[in-house]
């Protein structure tokens, strides 16, 4: 599954701290900050299942004043957190309150204010009533129990996938599950019929299948390396764009099947076919 199909949420108590708990567990909250930084590094381009109101609560109620005495690396994460929350996309959802709804572990903490509690209830109720399978909840060892599940309970129990970021390899396995992987298709083999000169000389209306120049072991980065350094946004029929610096050509990576993270690729010799924001990103606006 590609990351565009996931709907992640963050445990609000990982950002809206219990100040009394913090005073007796400063090392544990420093550990939460470090793990939050790991999550933010990997997920800054995700769209989160998060209301704008709850995001505002996280921004305004994170106790930055408690972190002022932390060493430099941890204090830098505080700034990273504000930047992350201000930039991440939020995916709003239908808000229905269920005052009888319970969660295990309990996600509506006693130190939350009324507005935060209501917004978390909305989120939990959406988890409970929506059957979309791609919702995933993120929390941290010091805020959770021994399970990897969030359970909501009203008239019936429902279990939801939860990733504890700092528990064993849970988070890394998740990251690996959505990282796009390159697999070559033979039709894009290096060929005199698929190179740039052939494209220039093709007759209108004739089918042209482009080669993938970076397959040559001639100094270019590998297709996987170019994919890793892509402009990280889907276009059209689930395509990414990268730039092959050695061969001076844009590379199109097309998803090989719905619901997969496997991509094949080919050169794109028509500079006008490259989206403007991709050209802005790589700073290449015309071919030689």
Short mmCIF file of C-alpha atoms in Angstrom, two decimals:
data_model
loop_
_atom_site.label_atom_id
_atom_site.label_comp_id
_atom_site.label_asym_id
_atom_site.label_seq_id
_atom_site.Cartn_x
_atom_site.Cartn_y
_atom_site.Cartn_z
CA UNK A 1 0.00 0.00 0.00
CA UNK A 2 1.32 3.47 -0.83
CA UNK A 3 1.51 6.10 1.84
CA UNK A 4 -1.16 8.16 0.10
CA UNK A 5 -3.63 5.43 1.09
CA UNK A 6 -2.87 5.54 4.81
CA UNK A 7 -4.84 7.68 7.27
CA UNK A 8 -2.53 8.12 10.28
CA UNK A 9 -3.38 9.68 13.63
CA UNK A 10 -1.10 10.63 16.52
CA UNK A 11 -1.95 9.93 20.14
CA UNK A 12 -2.78 13.48 21.37
CA UNK A 13 -1.23 12.82 24.79
CA UNK A 14 2.17 12.45 23.13
CA UNK A 15 1.98 16.19 22.42
CA UNK A 16 -0.44 17.49 25.04
CA UNK A 17 1.49 16.29 28.09
CA UNK A 18 0.34 15.62 31.62
CA UNK A 19 2.51 18.17 33.43
CA UNK A 20 2.31 16.32 36.76
CA UNK A 21 3.45 13.12 35.07
CA UNK A 22 6.24 14.99 33.32
CA UNK A 23 7.73 16.24 36.59
CA UNK A 24 8.34 12.69 37.78
CA UNK A 25 9.28 11.20 34.39
CA UNK A 26 11.43 13.71 32.53
CA UNK A 27 13.65 11.08 30.92
CA UNK A 28 10.59 9.23 29.60
CA UNK A 29 9.21 12.40 28.00
CA UNK A 30 12.62 13.13 26.50
CA UNK A 31 12.39 9.65 24.95
CA UNK A 32 8.93 10.50 23.56
CA UNK A 33 10.38 13.65 21.96
CA UNK A 34 13.17 11.66 20.31
CA UNK A 35 10.67 9.15 18.93
CA UNK A 36 8.37 11.95 17.79
CA UNK A 37 11.29 13.34 15.82
CA UNK A 38 11.73 9.98 14.08
CA UNK A 39 8.03 9.93 13.19
CA UNK A 40 8.12 13.53 11.94
CA UNK A 41 11.18 12.88 9.77
CA UNK A 42 9.40 10.02 7.98
CA UNK A 43 5.82 11.31 7.85
CA UNK A 44 5.94 15.02 7.10
CA UNK A 45 4.31 14.48 3.69
CA UNK A 46 1.44 12.33 4.97
CA UNK A 47 -2.11 13.62 5.25
CA UNK A 48 -3.24 12.91 8.79
CA UNK A 49 -6.67 11.95 10.05
CA UNK A 50 -6.87 15.03 12.18
CA UNK A 51 -9.35 17.85 12.57
CA UNK A 52 -8.07 21.39 12.30
CA UNK A 53 -9.45 22.00 15.79
CA UNK A 54 -7.48 19.13 17.33
CA UNK A 55 -4.37 20.26 15.50
CA UNK A 56 -4.85 23.73 17.02
CA UNK A 57 -5.20 22.14 20.46
CA UNK A 58 -1.93 20.27 19.99
CA UNK A 59 -0.11 23.42 18.91
CA UNK A 60 -1.45 25.60 21.71
CA UNK A 61 -1.21 23.01 24.50
CA UNK A 62 2.20 21.49 23.91
CA UNK A 63 4.10 22.57 27.07
CA UNK A 64 7.19 24.03 25.41
CA UNK A 65 8.06 25.89 28.62
CA UNK A 66 8.78 22.54 30.30
CA UNK A 67 11.39 21.79 27.64
CA UNK A 68 13.44 24.97 27.99
CA UNK A 69 16.09 23.28 30.12
CA UNK A 70 16.54 20.33 27.79
CA UNK A 71 19.81 19.80 25.94
CA UNK A 72 20.16 21.25 22.47
CA UNK A 73 19.07 18.25 20.40
CA UNK A 74 15.84 17.88 22.34
CA UNK A 75 15.12 21.60 22.26
CA UNK A 76 15.57 21.50 18.47
CA UNK A 77 12.84 18.84 18.32
CA UNK A 78 10.45 21.28 20.01
CA UNK A 79 10.91 23.65 17.06
CA UNK A 80 10.57 20.72 14.66
CA UNK A 81 7.27 19.78 16.30
CA UNK A 82 5.72 23.21 15.81
CA UNK A 83 6.92 23.29 12.21
CA UNK A 84 5.55 19.78 11.60
CA UNK A 85 2.12 20.56 13.05
CA UNK A 86 1.85 23.79 11.08
CA UNK A 87 2.67 22.08 7.77
CA UNK A 88 1.09 18.62 7.82
CA UNK A 89 -2.06 18.13 5.85
CA UNK A 90 -5.14 17.28 7.86
CA UNK A 91 -7.95 15.09 6.64
CA UNK A 92 -11.15 16.25 8.26
CA UNK A 93 -13.94 13.79 8.92
CA UNK A 94 -17.58 13.61 9.97
CA UNK A 95 -17.81 14.60 13.63
CA UNK A 96 -20.26 12.73 15.80
CA UNK A 97 -19.98 12.63 19.55
CA UNK A 98 -20.63 9.47 21.56
CA UNK A 99 -20.41 10.19 25.26
CA UNK A 100 -20.64 6.46 26.06
CA UNK A 101 -17.67 5.56 23.86
CA UNK A 102 -14.68 4.13 25.73
CA UNK A 103 -11.15 3.48 24.53
CA UNK A 104 -8.47 1.12 25.77
CA UNK A 105 -5.93 2.41 26.55
CA UNK A 106 -7.98 5.46 27.45
CA UNK A 107 -7.25 8.24 24.96
CA UNK A 108 -9.25 10.98 26.64
CA UNK A 109 -6.90 11.94 29.44
CA UNK A 110 -7.91 13.62 32.70
CA UNK A 111 -5.51 16.52 32.02
CA UNK A 112 -7.15 17.39 28.67
CA UNK A 113 -9.27 20.50 28.55
CA UNK A 114 -12.89 20.29 27.43
CA UNK A 115 -12.25 21.20 23.81
CA UNK A 116 -9.44 18.67 23.44
CA UNK A 117 -11.58 15.96 25.04
CA UNK A 118 -14.46 16.64 22.65
CA UNK A 119 -12.17 16.59 19.59
CA UNK A 120 -10.54 13.32 20.70
CA UNK A 121 -14.00 11.84 21.22
CA UNK A 122 -14.89 12.84 17.65
CA UNK A 123 -11.73 11.12 16.39
CA UNK A 124 -12.34 7.94 18.40
CA UNK A 125 -15.96 7.79 17.30
CA UNK A 126 -14.85 8.05 13.68
CA UNK A 127 -12.45 5.19 14.27
CA UNK A 128 -15.29 3.20 15.82
CA UNK A 129 -17.93 3.82 13.13
CA UNK A 130 -15.84 4.04 9.94
CA UNK A 131 -14.86 0.70 8.39
CA UNK A 132 -12.00 1.98 6.25
CA UNK A 133 -9.11 -0.39 6.85
CA UNK A 134 -6.25 2.03 6.29
CA UNK A 135 -6.54 4.01 9.53
CA UNK A 136 -3.48 3.64 11.71
CA UNK A 137 -2.87 5.08 15.17
CA UNK A 138 0.60 6.06 16.42
CA UNK A 139 1.65 6.19 20.04
CA UNK A 140 4.68 5.60 22.26
CA UNK A 141 5.82 2.98 24.75
CA UNK A 142 5.53 5.20 27.83
CA UNK A 143 1.93 6.12 26.98
CA UNK A 144 0.62 2.68 26.01
CA UNK A 145 0.17 -0.85 27.30
CA UNK A 146 1.73 -4.10 26.12
CA UNK A 147 -0.55 -4.45 23.08
CA UNK A 148 -0.34 -2.97 19.59
CA UNK A 149 -4.05 -2.26 19.46
CA UNK A 150 -6.41 0.57 20.17
CA UNK A 151 -9.80 -0.76 21.27
CA UNK A 152 -12.97 1.32 21.11
CA UNK A 153 -16.10 0.17 22.87
CA UNK A 154 -19.69 1.35 22.71
CA UNK A 155 -22.34 -1.24 21.93
CA UNK A 156 -19.59 -3.50 20.65
CA UNK A 157 -15.81 -3.68 20.74
CA UNK A 158 -13.68 -2.76 17.73
CA UNK A 159 -9.94 -3.19 17.43
CA UNK A 160 -7.73 -0.82 15.47
CA UNK A 161 -4.15 -1.09 14.30
CA UNK A 162 -1.70 0.84 16.43
CA UNK A 163 2.02 1.33 15.90
CA UNK A 164 4.15 2.02 18.95
CA UNK A 165 6.90 4.08 17.37
CA UNK A 166 9.63 3.20 19.87
CA UNK A 167 8.71 -0.49 20.35
CA UNK A 168 11.02 -3.01 18.67
CA UNK A 169 10.78 -2.67 14.87
CA UNK A 170 7.11 -1.67 14.60
CA UNK A 171 7.71 1.72 13.04
CA UNK A 172 10.51 0.63 10.70
CA UNK A 173 8.37 -2.19 9.37
CA UNK A 174 5.63 0.35 8.63
CA UNK A 175 8.06 2.66 6.83
CA UNK A 176 9.39 -0.23 4.77
CA UNK A 177 5.84 -1.20 3.79
CA UNK A 178 5.19 2.02 1.86
CA UNK A 179 8.63 2.92 0.49
CA UNK A 180 8.34 2.74 -3.32
CA UNK A 181 10.42 0.00 -4.92
CA UNK A 182 11.70 -0.11 -8.48
CA UNK A 183 11.21 -3.14 -10.72
CA UNK A 184 12.24 -2.96 -14.34
CA UNK A 185 9.97 -3.77 -17.28
CA UNK A 186 11.72 -5.15 -20.36
CA UNK A 187 9.87 -2.84 -22.73
CA UNK A 188 12.00 0.00 -21.30
CA UNK A 189 15.33 -1.75 -22.00
CA UNK A 190 18.13 0.34 -23.48
CA UNK A 191 17.39 0.48 -27.22
CA UNK A 192 18.20 2.55 -30.27
CA UNK A 193 14.46 2.55 -30.89
CA UNK A 194 13.69 3.99 -27.47
CA UNK A 195 16.35 6.64 -26.98
CA UNK A 196 16.11 10.40 -27.27
CA UNK A 197 17.14 10.50 -30.95
CA UNK A 198 14.46 7.97 -31.84
CA UNK A 199 11.90 10.05 -29.97
CA UNK A 200 12.93 13.19 -31.88
CA UNK A 201 12.64 11.40 -35.23
CA UNK A 202 9.46 9.42 -34.59
CA UNK A 203 6.57 9.97 -36.93
CA UNK A 204 3.39 11.49 -35.58
CA UNK A 205 0.91 8.86 -34.51
CA UNK A 206 3.48 6.09 -34.17
CA UNK A 207 3.76 4.40 -30.80
CA UNK A 208 6.98 5.21 -29.00
CA UNK A 209 8.22 3.32 -25.93
CA UNK A 210 11.00 5.13 -24.15
CA UNK A 211 14.06 3.46 -22.73
CA UNK A 212 15.37 3.96 -19.18
CA UNK A 213 18.84 5.42 -19.66
CA UNK A 214 19.98 5.02 -16.06
CA UNK A 215 20.00 1.23 -16.53
CA UNK A 216 23.42 1.68 -18.11
CA UNK A 217 26.24 1.27 -15.64
CA UNK A 218 27.92 4.44 -16.86
CA UNK A 219 27.99 6.73 -13.84
CA UNK A 220 24.30 7.41 -13.43
CA UNK A 221 22.55 6.75 -10.16
CA UNK A 222 20.52 3.57 -10.11
CA UNK A 223 16.76 3.71 -10.83
CA UNK A 224 16.08 3.00 -7.15
CA UNK A 225 18.32 5.88 -6.07
CA UNK A 226 16.55 8.25 -8.47
CA UNK A 227 13.19 7.00 -7.14
CA UNK A 228 14.36 7.59 -3.57
CA UNK A 229 15.23 11.20 -4.50
CA UNK A 230 11.98 11.79 -6.42
CA UNK A 231 9.69 14.77 -6.10
CA UNK A 232 7.45 13.25 -3.47
CA UNK A 233 4.01 13.79 -4.94
CA UNK A 234 1.76 11.64 -7.12
CA UNK A 235 0.64 12.92 -10.50
CA UNK A 236 -1.96 11.62 -12.93
CA UNK A 237 -2.21 7.86 -12.97
CA UNK A 238 -0.10 7.40 -9.85
CA UNK A 239 3.23 8.61 -11.18
CA UNK A 240 6.32 10.02 -9.50
CA UNK A 241 9.01 12.09 -11.20
CA UNK A 242 12.74 12.02 -10.61
CA UNK A 243 15.69 13.55 -12.42
CA UNK A 244 18.64 11.63 -13.84
CA UNK A 245 21.51 14.12 -13.49
CA UNK A 246 24.02 12.02 -15.44
CA UNK A 247 21.80 11.53 -18.50
CA UNK A 248 20.12 14.93 -18.06
CA UNK A 249 16.59 13.62 -18.40
CA UNK A 250 13.50 13.38 -16.25
CA UNK A 251 12.40 9.89 -15.28
CA UNK A 252 8.75 8.91 -14.84
CA UNK A 253 7.99 6.20 -12.29
CA UNK A 254 4.62 4.55 -12.84
CA UNK A 255 2.93 2.32 -10.30
CA UNK A 256 2.83 -1.28 -11.52
CA UNK A 257 -0.47 -2.23 -9.92
CA UNK A 258 -3.16 -0.66 -7.77
CA UNK A 259 -2.47 -1.03 -4.06
CA UNK A 260 1.22 -1.87 -4.53
CA UNK A 261 4.40 0.08 -3.90
CA UNK A 262 6.18 -1.32 -6.99
CA UNK A 263 7.12 1.10 -9.80
CA UNK A 264 8.58 0.74 -13.27
CA UNK A 265 10.19 3.68 -15.04
CA UNK A 266 11.22 5.29 -18.32
CA UNK A 267 12.82 8.49 -19.58
CA UNK A 268 10.52 11.38 -20.42
CA UNK A 269 11.98 13.24 -23.40
CA UNK A 270 9.13 15.74 -23.76
CA UNK A 271 10.01 18.52 -21.31
CA UNK A 272 6.50 19.95 -21.74
CA UNK A 273 5.09 16.76 -20.20
CA UNK A 274 6.86 17.46 -16.91
CA UNK A 275 4.66 19.22 -14.30
CA UNK A 276 5.85 22.73 -13.54
CA UNK A 277 6.25 22.10 -9.82
CA UNK A 278 8.55 19.16 -10.61
CA UNK A 279 10.67 21.41 -12.81
CA UNK A 280 10.69 24.03 -10.06
CA UNK A 281 11.83 21.42 -7.56
CA UNK A 282 14.75 20.12 -9.62
CA UNK A 283 15.57 23.45 -11.27
CA UNK A 284 15.65 21.95 -14.76
CA UNK A 285 13.33 23.74 -17.18
CA UNK A 286 14.62 22.68 -20.59
CA UNK A 287 16.73 19.99 -22.18
CA UNK A 288 19.96 20.61 -24.06
#
